[in-house]
mmCIF file of C-alpha atoms in Angstrom:
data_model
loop_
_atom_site.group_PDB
_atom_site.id
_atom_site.type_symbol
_atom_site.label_atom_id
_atom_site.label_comp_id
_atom_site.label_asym_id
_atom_site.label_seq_id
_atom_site.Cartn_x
_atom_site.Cartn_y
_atom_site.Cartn_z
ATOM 1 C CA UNK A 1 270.905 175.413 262.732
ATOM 2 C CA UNK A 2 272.991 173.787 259.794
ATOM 3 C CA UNK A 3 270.831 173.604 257.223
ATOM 4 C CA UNK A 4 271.038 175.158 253.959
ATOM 5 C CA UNK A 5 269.412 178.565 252.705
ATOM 6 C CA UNK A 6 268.646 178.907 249.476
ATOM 7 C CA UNK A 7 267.767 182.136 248.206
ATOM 8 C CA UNK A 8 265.593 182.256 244.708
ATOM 9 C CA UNK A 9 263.667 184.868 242.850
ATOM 10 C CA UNK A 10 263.873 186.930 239.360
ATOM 11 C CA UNK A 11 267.475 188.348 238.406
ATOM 12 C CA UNK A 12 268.106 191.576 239.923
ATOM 13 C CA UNK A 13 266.317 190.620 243.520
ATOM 14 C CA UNK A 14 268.674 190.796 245.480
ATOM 15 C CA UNK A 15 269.851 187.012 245.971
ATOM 16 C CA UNK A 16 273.501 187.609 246.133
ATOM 17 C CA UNK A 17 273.610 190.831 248.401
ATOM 18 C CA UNK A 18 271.206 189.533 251.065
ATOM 19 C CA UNK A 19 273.190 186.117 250.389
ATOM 20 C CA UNK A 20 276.642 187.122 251.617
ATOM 21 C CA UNK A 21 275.126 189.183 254.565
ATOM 22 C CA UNK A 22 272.677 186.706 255.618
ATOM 23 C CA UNK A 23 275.436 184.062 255.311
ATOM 24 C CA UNK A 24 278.300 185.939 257.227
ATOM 25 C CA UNK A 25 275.671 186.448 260.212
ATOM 26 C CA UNK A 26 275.430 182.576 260.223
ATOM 27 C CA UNK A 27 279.052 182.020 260.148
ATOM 28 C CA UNK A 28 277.898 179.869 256.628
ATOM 29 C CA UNK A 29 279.765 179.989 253.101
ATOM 30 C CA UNK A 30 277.680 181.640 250.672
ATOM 31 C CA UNK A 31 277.593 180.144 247.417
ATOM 32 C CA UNK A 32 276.614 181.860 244.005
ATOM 33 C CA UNK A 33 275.670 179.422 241.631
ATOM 34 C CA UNK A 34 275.892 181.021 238.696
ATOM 35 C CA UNK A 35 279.403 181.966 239.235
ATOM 36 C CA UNK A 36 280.013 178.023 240.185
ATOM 37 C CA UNK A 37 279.121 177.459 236.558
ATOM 38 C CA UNK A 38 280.879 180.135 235.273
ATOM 39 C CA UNK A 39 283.879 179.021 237.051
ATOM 40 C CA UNK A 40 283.328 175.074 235.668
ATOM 41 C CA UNK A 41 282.491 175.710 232.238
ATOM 42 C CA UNK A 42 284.688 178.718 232.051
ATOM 43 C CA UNK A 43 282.662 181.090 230.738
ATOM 44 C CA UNK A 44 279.705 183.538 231.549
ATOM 45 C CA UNK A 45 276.407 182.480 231.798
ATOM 46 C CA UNK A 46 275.471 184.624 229.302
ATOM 47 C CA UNK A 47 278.019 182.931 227.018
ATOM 48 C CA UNK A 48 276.684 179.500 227.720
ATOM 49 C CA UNK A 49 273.162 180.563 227.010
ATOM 50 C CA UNK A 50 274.640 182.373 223.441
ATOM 51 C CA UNK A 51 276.689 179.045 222.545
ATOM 52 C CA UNK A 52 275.357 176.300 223.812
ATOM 53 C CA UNK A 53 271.508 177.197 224.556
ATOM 54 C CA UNK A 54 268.808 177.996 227.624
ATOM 55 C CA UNK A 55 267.968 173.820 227.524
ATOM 56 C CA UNK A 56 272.220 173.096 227.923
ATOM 57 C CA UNK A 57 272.732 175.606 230.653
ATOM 58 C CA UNK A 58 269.496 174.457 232.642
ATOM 59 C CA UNK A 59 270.634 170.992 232.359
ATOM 60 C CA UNK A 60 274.260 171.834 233.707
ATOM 61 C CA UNK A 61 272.520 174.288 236.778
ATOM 62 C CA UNK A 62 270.619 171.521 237.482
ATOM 63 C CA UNK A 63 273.637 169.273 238.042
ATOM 64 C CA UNK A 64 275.788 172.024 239.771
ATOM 65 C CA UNK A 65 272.549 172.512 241.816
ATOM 66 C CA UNK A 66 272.083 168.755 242.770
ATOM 67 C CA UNK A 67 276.096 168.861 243.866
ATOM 68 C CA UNK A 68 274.966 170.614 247.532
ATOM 69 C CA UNK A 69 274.555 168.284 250.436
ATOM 70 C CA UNK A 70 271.764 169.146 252.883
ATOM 71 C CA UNK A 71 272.999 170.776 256.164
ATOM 72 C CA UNK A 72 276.362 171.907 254.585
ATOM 73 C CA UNK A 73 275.612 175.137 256.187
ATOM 74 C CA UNK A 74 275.267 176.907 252.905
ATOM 75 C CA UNK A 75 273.701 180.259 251.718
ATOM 76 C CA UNK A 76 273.194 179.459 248.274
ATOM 77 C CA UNK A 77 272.036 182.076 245.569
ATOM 78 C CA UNK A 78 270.669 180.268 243.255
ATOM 79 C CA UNK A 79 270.329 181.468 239.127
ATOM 80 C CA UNK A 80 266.430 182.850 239.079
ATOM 81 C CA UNK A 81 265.669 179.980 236.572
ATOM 82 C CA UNK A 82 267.217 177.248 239.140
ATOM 83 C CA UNK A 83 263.670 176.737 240.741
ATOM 84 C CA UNK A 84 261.907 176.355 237.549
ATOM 85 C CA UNK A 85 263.369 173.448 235.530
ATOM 86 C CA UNK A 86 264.204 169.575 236.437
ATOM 87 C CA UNK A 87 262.511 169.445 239.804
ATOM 88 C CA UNK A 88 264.814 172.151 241.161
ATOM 89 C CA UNK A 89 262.394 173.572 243.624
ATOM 90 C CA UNK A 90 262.048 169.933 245.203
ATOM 91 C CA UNK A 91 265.468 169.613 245.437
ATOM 92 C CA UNK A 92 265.941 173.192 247.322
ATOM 93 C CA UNK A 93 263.077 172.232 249.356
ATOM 94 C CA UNK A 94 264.307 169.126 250.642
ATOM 95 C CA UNK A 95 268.045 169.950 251.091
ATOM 96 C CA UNK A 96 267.081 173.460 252.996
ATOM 97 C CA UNK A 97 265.130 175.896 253.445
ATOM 98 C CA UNK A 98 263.713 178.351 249.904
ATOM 99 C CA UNK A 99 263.172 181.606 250.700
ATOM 100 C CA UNK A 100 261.677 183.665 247.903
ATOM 101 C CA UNK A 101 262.472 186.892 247.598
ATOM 102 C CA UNK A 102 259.802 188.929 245.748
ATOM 103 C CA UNK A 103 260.331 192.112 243.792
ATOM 104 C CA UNK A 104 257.874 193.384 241.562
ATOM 105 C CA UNK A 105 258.992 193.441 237.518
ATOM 106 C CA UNK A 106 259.329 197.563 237.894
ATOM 107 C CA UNK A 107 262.021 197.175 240.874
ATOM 108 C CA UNK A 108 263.698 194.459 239.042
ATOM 109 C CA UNK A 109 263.844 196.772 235.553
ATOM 110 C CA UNK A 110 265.069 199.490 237.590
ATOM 111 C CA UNK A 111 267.945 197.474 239.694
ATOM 112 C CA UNK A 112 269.297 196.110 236.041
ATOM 113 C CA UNK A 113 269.668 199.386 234.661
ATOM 114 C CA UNK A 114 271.155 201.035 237.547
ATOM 115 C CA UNK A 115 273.294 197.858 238.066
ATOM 116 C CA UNK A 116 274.727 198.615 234.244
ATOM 117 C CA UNK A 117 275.760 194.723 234.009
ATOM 118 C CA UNK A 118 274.160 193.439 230.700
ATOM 119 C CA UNK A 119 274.872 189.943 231.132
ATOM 120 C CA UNK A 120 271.454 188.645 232.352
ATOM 121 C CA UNK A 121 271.078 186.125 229.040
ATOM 122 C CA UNK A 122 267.077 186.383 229.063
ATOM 123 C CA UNK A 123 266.744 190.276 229.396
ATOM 124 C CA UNK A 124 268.610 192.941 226.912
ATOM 125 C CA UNK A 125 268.899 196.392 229.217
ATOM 126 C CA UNK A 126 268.391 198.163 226.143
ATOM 127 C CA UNK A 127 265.524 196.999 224.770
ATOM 128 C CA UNK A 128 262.205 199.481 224.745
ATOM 129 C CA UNK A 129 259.769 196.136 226.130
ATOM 130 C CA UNK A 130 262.505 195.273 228.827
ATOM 131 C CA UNK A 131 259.528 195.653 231.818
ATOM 132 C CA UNK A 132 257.123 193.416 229.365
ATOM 133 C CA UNK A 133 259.739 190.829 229.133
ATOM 134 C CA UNK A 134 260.688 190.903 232.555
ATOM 135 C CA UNK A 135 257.370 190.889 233.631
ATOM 136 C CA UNK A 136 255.961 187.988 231.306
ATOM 137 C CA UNK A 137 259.178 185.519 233.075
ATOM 138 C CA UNK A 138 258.212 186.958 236.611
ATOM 139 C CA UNK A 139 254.393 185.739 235.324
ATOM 140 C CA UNK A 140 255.478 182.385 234.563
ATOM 141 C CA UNK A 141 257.731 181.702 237.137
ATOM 142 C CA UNK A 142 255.734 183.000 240.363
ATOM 143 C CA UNK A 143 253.691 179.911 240.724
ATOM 144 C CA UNK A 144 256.821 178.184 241.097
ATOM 145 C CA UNK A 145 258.504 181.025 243.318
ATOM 146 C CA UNK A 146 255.445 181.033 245.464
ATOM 147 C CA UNK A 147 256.084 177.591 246.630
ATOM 148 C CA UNK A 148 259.059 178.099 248.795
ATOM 149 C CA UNK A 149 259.097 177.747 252.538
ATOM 150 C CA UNK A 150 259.400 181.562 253.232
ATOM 151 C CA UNK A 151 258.266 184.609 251.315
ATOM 152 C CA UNK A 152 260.037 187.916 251.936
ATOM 153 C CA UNK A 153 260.144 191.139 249.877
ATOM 154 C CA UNK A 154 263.459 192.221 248.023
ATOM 155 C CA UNK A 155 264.173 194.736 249.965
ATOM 156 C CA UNK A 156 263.941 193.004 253.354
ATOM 157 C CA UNK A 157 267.334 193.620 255.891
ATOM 158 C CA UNK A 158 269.189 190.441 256.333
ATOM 159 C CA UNK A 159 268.447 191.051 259.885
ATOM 160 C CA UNK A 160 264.462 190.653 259.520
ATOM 161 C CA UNK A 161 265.421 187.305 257.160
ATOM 162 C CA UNK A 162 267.290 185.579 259.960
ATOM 163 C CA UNK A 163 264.347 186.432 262.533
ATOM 164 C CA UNK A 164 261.913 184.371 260.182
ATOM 165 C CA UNK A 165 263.887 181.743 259.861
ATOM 166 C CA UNK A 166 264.364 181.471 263.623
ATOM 167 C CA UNK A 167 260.249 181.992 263.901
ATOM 168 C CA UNK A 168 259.263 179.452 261.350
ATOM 169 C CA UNK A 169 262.286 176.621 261.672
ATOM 170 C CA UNK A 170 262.654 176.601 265.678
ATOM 171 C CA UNK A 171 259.499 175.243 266.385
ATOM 172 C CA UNK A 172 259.648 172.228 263.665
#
């Protein structure tokens, strides 16, 4: 297999872990691109979002996004937003294969807090309605989500990943 894997889903699920596992079984290079974009425009995402706005960072992870060549044997972990604006999930679609990985808004809320890192631009760690607000962008962005090739919980092994892949992609 050489072709692409790119991991979406809400912040928090689990896209970079299961990333660098999934892509050191392959012999791949795993890619985060948030930290792609944080390494270009030389700040954190959260940064961007603060001094430039949500529309200029989506328009710049768009173009980092469109940067990956099919079958560049990539694992890429892609911003949970990446999907969701300027035909990103037809992009990821045709340039590899999307696998969604799907944790529920109370998972997510717990894995930021524990995680301590407040740098997720759309959610404040602190805030009382955290679960609503995480909730509401898991809402509007499952329809999208739900379109990828493979659906897999967050807290599938690497291990049980790599078997579907093999199931579903061998026989096409």
């Amino acid at each position: 297999m050489t072709t692409n894997i790119f991991l979406i889903g809400m912040p928090s699920s689990g896209k970079s872990t299961l990333g660098r596992q999934i892509a050191k079984s392959l012999g791949y290079e795993f890619v985060d691109l948030d930290l792609r974009i944080e390494i270009a425009e030389g700040k954190k995402v959260a940064e961007i979002f603060s001094l430039n706005g949500e529309e200029y960072f989506r328009k710049i992870e768009n173009q980092h996004l469109k940067k990956i060549q099919k079958d560049s044997k990539l694992v890429i972990a892609t911003g949970g937003g990446a999907p969701c604006f300027h035909d990103g999930l037809e992009y990821i679609k045709e340039n590899g294969i999307s696998i969604f990985l799907d944790v529920k808004p109370e998972m997510l809320v717990e894995r930021m807090r524990v995680s301590k890192k407040n740098e997720r631009p759309l959610f404040d760690l602190e805030s009382k309605t955290l679960l609503d607000t995480v909730s509401t962008k898991y809402n509007e962005r499952l329809s999208t989500y739900q379109k990828a090739d493979i659906t897999v919980e967050g807290d599938t092994d690497p291990e049980s990943i790599l078997w579907i892949i093999d199931a579903e992609f061998s026989r096409k």
